Short mmCIF file of C-alpha atoms in Angstrom, two decimals:
data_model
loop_
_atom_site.label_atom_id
_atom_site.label_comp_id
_atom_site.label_asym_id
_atom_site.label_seq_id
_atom_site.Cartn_x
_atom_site.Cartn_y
_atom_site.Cartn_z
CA UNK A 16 -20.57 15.56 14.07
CA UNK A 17 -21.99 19.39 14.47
CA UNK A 18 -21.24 21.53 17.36
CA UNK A 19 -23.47 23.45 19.29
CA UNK A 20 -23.71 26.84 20.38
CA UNK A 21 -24.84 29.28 23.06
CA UNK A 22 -27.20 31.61 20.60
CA UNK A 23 -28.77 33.89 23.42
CA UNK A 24 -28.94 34.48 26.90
CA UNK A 25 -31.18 35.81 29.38
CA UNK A 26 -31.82 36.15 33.49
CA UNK A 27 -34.04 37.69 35.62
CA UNK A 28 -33.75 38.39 39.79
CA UNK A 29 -36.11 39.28 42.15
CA UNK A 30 -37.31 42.85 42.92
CA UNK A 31 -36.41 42.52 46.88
CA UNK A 32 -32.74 43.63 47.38
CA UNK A 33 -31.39 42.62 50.49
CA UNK A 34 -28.28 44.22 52.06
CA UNK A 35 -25.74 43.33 54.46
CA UNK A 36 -27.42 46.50 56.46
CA UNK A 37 -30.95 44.82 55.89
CA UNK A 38 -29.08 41.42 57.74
CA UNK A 39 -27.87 43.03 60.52
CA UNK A 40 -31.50 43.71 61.65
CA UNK A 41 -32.53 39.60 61.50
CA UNK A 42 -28.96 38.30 63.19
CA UNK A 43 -25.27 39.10 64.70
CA UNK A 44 -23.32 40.14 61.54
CA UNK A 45 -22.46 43.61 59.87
CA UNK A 46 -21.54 44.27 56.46
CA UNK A 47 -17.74 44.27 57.43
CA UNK A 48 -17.57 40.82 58.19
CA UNK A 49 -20.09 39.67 55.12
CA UNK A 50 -17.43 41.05 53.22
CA UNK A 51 -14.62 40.00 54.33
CA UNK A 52 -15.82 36.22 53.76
CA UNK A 53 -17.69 36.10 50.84
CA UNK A 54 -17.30 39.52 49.31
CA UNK A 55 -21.21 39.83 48.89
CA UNK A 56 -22.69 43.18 49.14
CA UNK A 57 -26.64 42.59 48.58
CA UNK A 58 -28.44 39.95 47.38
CA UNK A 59 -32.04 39.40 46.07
CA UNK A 60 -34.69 37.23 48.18
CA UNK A 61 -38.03 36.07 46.54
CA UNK A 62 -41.30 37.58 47.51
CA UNK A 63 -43.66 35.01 48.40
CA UNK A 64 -46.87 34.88 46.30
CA UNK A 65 -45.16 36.99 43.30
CA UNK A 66 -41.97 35.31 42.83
CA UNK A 67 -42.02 31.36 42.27
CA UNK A 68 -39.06 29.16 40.24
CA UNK A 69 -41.15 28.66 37.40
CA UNK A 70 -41.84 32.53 36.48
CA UNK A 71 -38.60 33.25 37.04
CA UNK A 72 -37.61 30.67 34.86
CA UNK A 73 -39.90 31.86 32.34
CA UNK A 74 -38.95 35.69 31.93
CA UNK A 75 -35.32 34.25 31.84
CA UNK A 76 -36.04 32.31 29.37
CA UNK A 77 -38.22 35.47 27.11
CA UNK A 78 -34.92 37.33 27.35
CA UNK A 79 -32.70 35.05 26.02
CA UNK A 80 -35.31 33.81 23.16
CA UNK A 81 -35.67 37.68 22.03
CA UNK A 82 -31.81 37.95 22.18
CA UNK A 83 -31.29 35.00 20.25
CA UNK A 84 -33.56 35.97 16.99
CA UNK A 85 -35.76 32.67 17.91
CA UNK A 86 -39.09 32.30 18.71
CA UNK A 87 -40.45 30.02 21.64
CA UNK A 88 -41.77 27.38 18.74
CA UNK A 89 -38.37 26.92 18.07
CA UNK A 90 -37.48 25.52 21.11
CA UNK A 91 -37.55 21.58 20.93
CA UNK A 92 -36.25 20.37 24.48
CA UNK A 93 -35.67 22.05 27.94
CA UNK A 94 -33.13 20.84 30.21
CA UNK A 95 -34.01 22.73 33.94
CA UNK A 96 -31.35 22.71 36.28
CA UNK A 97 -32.94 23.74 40.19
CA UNK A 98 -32.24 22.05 43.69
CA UNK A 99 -35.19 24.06 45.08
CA UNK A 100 -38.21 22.90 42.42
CA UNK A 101 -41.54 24.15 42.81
CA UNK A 102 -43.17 21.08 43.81
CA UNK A 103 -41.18 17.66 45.04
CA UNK A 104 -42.68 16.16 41.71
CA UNK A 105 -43.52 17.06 39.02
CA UNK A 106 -39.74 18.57 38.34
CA UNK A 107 -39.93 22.82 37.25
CA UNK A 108 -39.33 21.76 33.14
CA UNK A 109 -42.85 20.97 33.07
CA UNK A 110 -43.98 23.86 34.77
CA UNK A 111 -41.85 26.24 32.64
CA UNK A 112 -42.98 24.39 29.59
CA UNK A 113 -46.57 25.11 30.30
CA UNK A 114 -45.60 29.19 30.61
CA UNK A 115 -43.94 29.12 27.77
CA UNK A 116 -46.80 27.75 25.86
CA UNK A 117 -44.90 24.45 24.69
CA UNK A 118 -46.80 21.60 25.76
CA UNK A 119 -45.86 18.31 24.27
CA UNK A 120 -42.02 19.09 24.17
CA UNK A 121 -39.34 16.83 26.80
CA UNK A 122 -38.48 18.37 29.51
CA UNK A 123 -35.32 17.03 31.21
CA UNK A 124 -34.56 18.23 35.48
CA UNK A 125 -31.45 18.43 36.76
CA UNK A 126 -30.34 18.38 40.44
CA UNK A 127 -27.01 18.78 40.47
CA UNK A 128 -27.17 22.34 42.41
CA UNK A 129 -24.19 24.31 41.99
CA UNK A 130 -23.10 22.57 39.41
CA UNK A 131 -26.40 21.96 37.67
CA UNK A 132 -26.08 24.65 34.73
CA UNK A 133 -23.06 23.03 33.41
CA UNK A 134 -23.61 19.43 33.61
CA UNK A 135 -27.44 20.46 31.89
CA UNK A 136 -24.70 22.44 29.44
CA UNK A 137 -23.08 19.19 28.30
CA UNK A 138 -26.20 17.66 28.24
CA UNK A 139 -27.73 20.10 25.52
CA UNK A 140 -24.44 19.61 23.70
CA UNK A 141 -24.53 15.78 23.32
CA UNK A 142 -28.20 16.12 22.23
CA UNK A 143 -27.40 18.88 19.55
CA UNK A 144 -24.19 17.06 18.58
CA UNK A 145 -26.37 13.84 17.33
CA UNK A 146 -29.01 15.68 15.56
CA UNK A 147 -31.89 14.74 18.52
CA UNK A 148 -32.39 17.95 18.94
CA UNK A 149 -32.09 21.05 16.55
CA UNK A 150 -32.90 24.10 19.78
CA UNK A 151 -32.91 23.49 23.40
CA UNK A 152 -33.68 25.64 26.22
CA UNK A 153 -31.45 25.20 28.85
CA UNK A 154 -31.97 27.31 32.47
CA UNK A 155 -30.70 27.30 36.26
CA UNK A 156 -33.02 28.72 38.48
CA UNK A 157 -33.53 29.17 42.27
CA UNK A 158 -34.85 29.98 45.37
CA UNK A 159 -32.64 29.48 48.02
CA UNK A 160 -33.98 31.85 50.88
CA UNK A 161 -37.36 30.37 51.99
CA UNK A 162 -35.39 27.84 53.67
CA UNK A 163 -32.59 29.62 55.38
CA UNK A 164 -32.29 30.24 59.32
CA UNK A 165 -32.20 33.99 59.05
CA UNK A 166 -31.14 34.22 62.84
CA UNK A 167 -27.48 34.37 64.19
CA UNK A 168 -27.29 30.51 64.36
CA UNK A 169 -27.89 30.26 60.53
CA UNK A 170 -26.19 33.52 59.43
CA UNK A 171 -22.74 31.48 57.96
CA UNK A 172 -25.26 30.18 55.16
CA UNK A 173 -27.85 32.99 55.44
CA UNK A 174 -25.58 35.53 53.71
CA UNK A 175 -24.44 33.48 50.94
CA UNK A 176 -27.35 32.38 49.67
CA UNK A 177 -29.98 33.63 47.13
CA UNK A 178 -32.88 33.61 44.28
CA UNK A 179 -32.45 34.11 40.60
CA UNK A 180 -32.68 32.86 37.26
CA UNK A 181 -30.68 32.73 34.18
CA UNK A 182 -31.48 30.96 30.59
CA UNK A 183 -29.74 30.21 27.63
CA UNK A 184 -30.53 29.37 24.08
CA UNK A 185 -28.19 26.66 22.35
CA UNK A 186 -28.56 25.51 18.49
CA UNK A 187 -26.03 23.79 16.23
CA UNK A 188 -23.20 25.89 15.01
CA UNK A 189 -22.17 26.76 11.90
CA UNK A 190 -18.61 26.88 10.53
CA UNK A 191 -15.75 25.58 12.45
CA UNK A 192 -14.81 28.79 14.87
CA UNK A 193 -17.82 28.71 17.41
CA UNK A 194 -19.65 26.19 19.97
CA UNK A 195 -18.37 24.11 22.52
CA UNK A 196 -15.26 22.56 22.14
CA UNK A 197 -15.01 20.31 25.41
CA UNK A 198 -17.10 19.90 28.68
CA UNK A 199 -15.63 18.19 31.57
CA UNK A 200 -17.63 16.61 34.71
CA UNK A 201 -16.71 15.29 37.99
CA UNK A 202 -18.28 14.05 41.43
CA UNK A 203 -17.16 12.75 44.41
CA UNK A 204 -20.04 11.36 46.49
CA UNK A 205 -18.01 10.92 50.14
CA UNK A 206 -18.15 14.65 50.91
CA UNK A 207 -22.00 14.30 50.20
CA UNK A 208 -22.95 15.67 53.32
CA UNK A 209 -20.46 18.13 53.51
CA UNK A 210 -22.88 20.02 51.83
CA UNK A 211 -26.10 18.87 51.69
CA UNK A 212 -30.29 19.19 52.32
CA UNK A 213 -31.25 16.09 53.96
CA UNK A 214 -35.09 17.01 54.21
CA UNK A 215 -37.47 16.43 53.05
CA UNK A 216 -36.15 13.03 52.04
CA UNK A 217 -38.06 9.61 51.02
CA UNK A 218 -35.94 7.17 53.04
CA UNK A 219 -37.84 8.51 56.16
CA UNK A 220 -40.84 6.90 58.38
CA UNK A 221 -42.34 9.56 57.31
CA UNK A 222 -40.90 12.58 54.66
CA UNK A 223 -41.68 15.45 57.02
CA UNK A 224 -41.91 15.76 61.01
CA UNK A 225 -42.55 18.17 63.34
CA UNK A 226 -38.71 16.91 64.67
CA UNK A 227 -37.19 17.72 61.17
CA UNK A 228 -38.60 21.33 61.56
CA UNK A 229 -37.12 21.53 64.83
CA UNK A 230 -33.67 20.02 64.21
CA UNK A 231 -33.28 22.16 61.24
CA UNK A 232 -33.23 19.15 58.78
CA UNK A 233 -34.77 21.07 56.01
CA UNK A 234 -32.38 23.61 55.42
CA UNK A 235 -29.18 23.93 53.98
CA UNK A 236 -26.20 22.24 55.93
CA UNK A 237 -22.34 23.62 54.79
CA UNK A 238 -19.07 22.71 55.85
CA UNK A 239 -17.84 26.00 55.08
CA UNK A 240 -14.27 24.99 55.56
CA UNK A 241 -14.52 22.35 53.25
CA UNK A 242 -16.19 23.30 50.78
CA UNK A 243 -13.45 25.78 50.38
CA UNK A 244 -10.63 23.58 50.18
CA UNK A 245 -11.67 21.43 47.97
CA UNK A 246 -13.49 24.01 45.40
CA UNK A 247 -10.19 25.61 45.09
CA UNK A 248 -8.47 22.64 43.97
CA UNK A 249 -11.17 21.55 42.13
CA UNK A 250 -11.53 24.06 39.76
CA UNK A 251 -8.25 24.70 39.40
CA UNK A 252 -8.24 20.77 37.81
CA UNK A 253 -10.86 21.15 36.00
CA UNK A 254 -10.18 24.38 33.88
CA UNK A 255 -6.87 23.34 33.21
CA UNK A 256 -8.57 19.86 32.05
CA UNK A 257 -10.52 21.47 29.55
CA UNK A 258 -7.85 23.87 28.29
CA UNK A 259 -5.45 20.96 27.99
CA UNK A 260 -8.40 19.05 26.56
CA UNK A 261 -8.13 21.71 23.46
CA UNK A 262 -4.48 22.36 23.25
CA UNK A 263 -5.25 25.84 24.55
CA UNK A 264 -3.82 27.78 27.41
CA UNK A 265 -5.01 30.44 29.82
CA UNK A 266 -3.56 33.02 27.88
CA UNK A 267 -5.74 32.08 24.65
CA UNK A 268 -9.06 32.45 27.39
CA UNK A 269 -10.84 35.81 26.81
CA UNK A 270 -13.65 35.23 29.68
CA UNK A 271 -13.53 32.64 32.38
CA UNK A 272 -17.19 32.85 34.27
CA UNK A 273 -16.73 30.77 37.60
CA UNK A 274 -20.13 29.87 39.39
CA UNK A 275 -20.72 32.74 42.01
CA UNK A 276 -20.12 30.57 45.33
CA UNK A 277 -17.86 32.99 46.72
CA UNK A 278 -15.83 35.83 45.69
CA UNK A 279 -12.78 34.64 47.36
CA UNK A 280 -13.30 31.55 45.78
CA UNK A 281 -12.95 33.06 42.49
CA UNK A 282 -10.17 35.31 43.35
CA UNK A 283 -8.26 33.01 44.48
CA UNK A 284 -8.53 30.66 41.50
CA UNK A 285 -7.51 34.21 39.34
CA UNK A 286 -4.82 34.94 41.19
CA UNK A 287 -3.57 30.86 40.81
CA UNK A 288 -4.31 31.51 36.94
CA UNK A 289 -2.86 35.10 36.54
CA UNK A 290 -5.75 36.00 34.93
CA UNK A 291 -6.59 39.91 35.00
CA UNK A 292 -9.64 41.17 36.25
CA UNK A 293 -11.10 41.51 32.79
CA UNK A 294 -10.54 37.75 32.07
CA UNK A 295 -13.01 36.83 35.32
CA UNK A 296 -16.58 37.56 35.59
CA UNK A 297 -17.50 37.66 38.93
CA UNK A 298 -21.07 39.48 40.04
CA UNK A 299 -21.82 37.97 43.29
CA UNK A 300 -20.94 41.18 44.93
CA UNK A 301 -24.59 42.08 43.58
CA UNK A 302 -26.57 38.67 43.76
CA UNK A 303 -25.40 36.33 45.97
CA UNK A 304 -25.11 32.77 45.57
CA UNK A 305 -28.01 31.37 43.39
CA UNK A 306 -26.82 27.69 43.06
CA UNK A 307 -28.13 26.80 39.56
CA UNK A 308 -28.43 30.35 37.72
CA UNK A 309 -25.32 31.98 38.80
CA UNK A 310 -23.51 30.97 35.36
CA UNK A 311 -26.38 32.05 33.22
CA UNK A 312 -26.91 34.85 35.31
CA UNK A 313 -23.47 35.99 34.82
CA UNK A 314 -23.45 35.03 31.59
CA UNK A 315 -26.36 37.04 30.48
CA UNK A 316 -24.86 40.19 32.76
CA UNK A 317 -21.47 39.81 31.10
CA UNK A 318 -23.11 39.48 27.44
CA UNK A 319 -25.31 42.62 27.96
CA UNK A 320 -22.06 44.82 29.25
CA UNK A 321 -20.28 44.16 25.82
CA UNK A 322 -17.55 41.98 27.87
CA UNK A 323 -18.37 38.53 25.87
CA UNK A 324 -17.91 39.12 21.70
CA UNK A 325 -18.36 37.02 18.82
CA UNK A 326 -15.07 34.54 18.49
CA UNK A 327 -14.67 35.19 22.28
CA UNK A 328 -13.17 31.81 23.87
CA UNK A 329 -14.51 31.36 27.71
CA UNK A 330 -14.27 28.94 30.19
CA UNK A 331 -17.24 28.26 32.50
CA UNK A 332 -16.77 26.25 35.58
CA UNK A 333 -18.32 24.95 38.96
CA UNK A 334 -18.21 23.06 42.47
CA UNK A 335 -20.59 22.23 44.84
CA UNK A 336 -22.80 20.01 46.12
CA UNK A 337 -22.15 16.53 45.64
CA UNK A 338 -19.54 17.45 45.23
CA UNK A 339 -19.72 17.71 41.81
CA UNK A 340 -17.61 20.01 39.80
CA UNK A 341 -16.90 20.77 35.90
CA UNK A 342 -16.11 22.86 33.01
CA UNK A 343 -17.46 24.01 29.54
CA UNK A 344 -14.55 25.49 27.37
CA UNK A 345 -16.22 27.17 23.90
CA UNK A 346 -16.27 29.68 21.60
CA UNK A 347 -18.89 32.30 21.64
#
C-alpha cells in the first residue's frame, strides 16, 4: 500500500491586525489579562467585502502549489475543512474549486472545526493510500470574527478567536522514510454543547429569528473551563497513541505542531512531554485561534523559518469542538 506525503504548504491571514490595545477600545479587558489566559498578543480579523473564506482559501492554496513544484492541474481532489463556510450550502470546496480554475474535480467539506485539518489529513491519506487519488488539496480556513460579541459580555471568546487560512499539498511518497505513518481520531459527542454554534440550525420553526439574534444563538458558545480540562488530557492521549502506534517515543519527535487553541494549552502539554521549546510550534501569540487553519497555518510558518527539514518526524494534534480530538504522526 503507498504512503502519502505532505509535498508543500501554504497560508495566508488577513491584512487587519488586531491588538489586545485595539480590544480594550470595544470591551473591559487590557492586554495583561489577554495574556495571562491565552497568551495571544494580536490577531487578524477579516475585512468585510475584501476578505471572504474562499479567497483566502485560494491564495493559501497558490502558496503551497508553488512550494510544492505542482501545478493547480495536478490537483485531483480537495478536501476543505471550515465551520464558518461561505454560504450554508453549497460547502467552500466548490467555491475554492471554481478560483482555482478546477471545475469538474470532488470536492469533499469538512466540519469538524478545531479539529477539521486533521481528520481532512487522514482523509487525504486513505484516499492516496488506495490509489483514488494521485494529488489532493487539502485546506482549513476561517472566519471566526463576524460572529463574535465584541463587547465586555462576549470578550472570554472575543479574544481567542480569529480568521486565516492555511493549505497543504499531499501526493504519494516515495521510498520508505517519508509520509504519514499513523493518524488517530476521536469524538465524544456529550460535551457537544460545551462548545458549540447552535444557530443557524435546521431543526428550528424557522432557521433564523429576530429572538436568535437577540439571545445570542448565533455565535460561538465556550465552556472555557472545560474545554480546558479535557483538551489537556486529550491530547496528551492522543500523541502518545500515535507515538506508541509507531514504536516511537517523544524523544525520536523533531516538531510537534499542536492546533493554536491556547498557548497555555500547549505549554502545558510541553511541559507534561518535556519537550523543549524547539520541539513545539506554537504561533498563536501572532494569530489567534483560527479553528480549521491553525495547523496549516503553523505548518506553513514553521516550514518557511527552516524549523521543519526533510526526514523531520512531527506530530500534529487537536481538540475541540465536538469534542473531537486527534493526531497525525509522519515524516516530512
Amino acid at each position: 500500500m503507498k504512503k502519502s506525503r505532505i509535498i508543500g504548504v501554504g497560508h495566508y491571514v488577513p491584512e487587519n491586525v488586531v491588538t489586545n490595545d485595539d480590544l480594550t477600545k470595544m470591551m473591559d479587558t487590557n492586554d495583561q489579562w489577554i495574556t495571562e489566559r491565552t497568551g495571544i498578543k494580536e490577531r487578524r480579523w477579516f475585512t468585510p467585502g475584501v476578505d471572504t473564506v474562499a479567497n483566502m482559501s485560494t491564495k493559501a492554496s497558490k502558496m503551497a502549489a508553488e512550494r510544492a513544484g505542482i501545478t493547480l492541474k495536478d490537483i485531483d481532489f480537495i478536501v476543505f475543512a471550515t465551520s464558518t463556510p461561505d454560504y450554508f450550502a453549497p460547502g467552500n470546496g466548490v467555491l475554492l474549486q471554481r478560483e482555482l480554475g478546477l471545475q469538474g474535480i470532488g470536492a469533499l467539506d469538512i466540519r469538524n472545526a478545531c479539529s477539521g485539518f486533521i481528520y481532512g489529513l487522514s482523509v487525504a491519506d486513505q484516499f492516496i493510500k488506495t490509489g483514488m487519488y494521485k494529488t489532493i488539496l487539502l485546506v482549513g480556513a476561517e472566519i471566526q470574527s463576524s460572529a463574535l460579541d465584541k463587547s465586555t459580555a462576549g470578550r472570554s471568546n472575543a479574544v481567542i478567536f480569529a480568521d486565516g487560512a492555511g493549505a497543504a499539498i499531499i501526493q504519494a511518497a516515495d521510498g520508505d522514510h517519508s509520509g504519514i505513518l499513523s493518524s488517530h481520531l476521536h469524538a465524544d459527542g456529550d460535551y457537544a454543547e460545551e462548545l458549540y454554534l447552535k444557530d443557524p440550525g435546521s431543526s428550528r420553526e424557522v432557521r433564523l429569528s429576530p429572538d436568535m439574534v437577540n439571545e445570542d444563538s448565533f455565535r460561538m458558545q465556550m465552556n472555557g473551563n472545560v474545554v480546558f480540562k479535557h483538551a489537556v488530557v486529550r491530547f496528551h492521549e492522543v500523541i502518545q497513541e500515535a507515538l506508541m502506534a509507531n514504536n516511537k517515543t517523544v524523544a525520536d519527535l523533531d516538531l510537534l505542531v499542536p492546533h493554536q487553541a491556547n498557548l497555555r494549552i500547549s505549554q502545558f502539554i510541553q511541559q507534561k512531554f518535556g519537550l523543549t521549546d524547539e520541539k513545539v510550534f506554537n504561533n498563536i501569540q501572532r494569530y489567534g485561534n483560527t479553528t480549521a487553519a491553525t495547523i496549516p497555518l503553523a505548518l506553513s510558518e514553521a516550514w518557511e523559518q527552516g524549523k521543519i527539514k526533510e526526514g523531520d518526524l512531527l506530530c500534529l494534534a487537536a481538540f475541540g469542538s465536538g469534542f473531537a480530538w486527534g493526531s497525525v504522526l509522519l515524516h516530512w
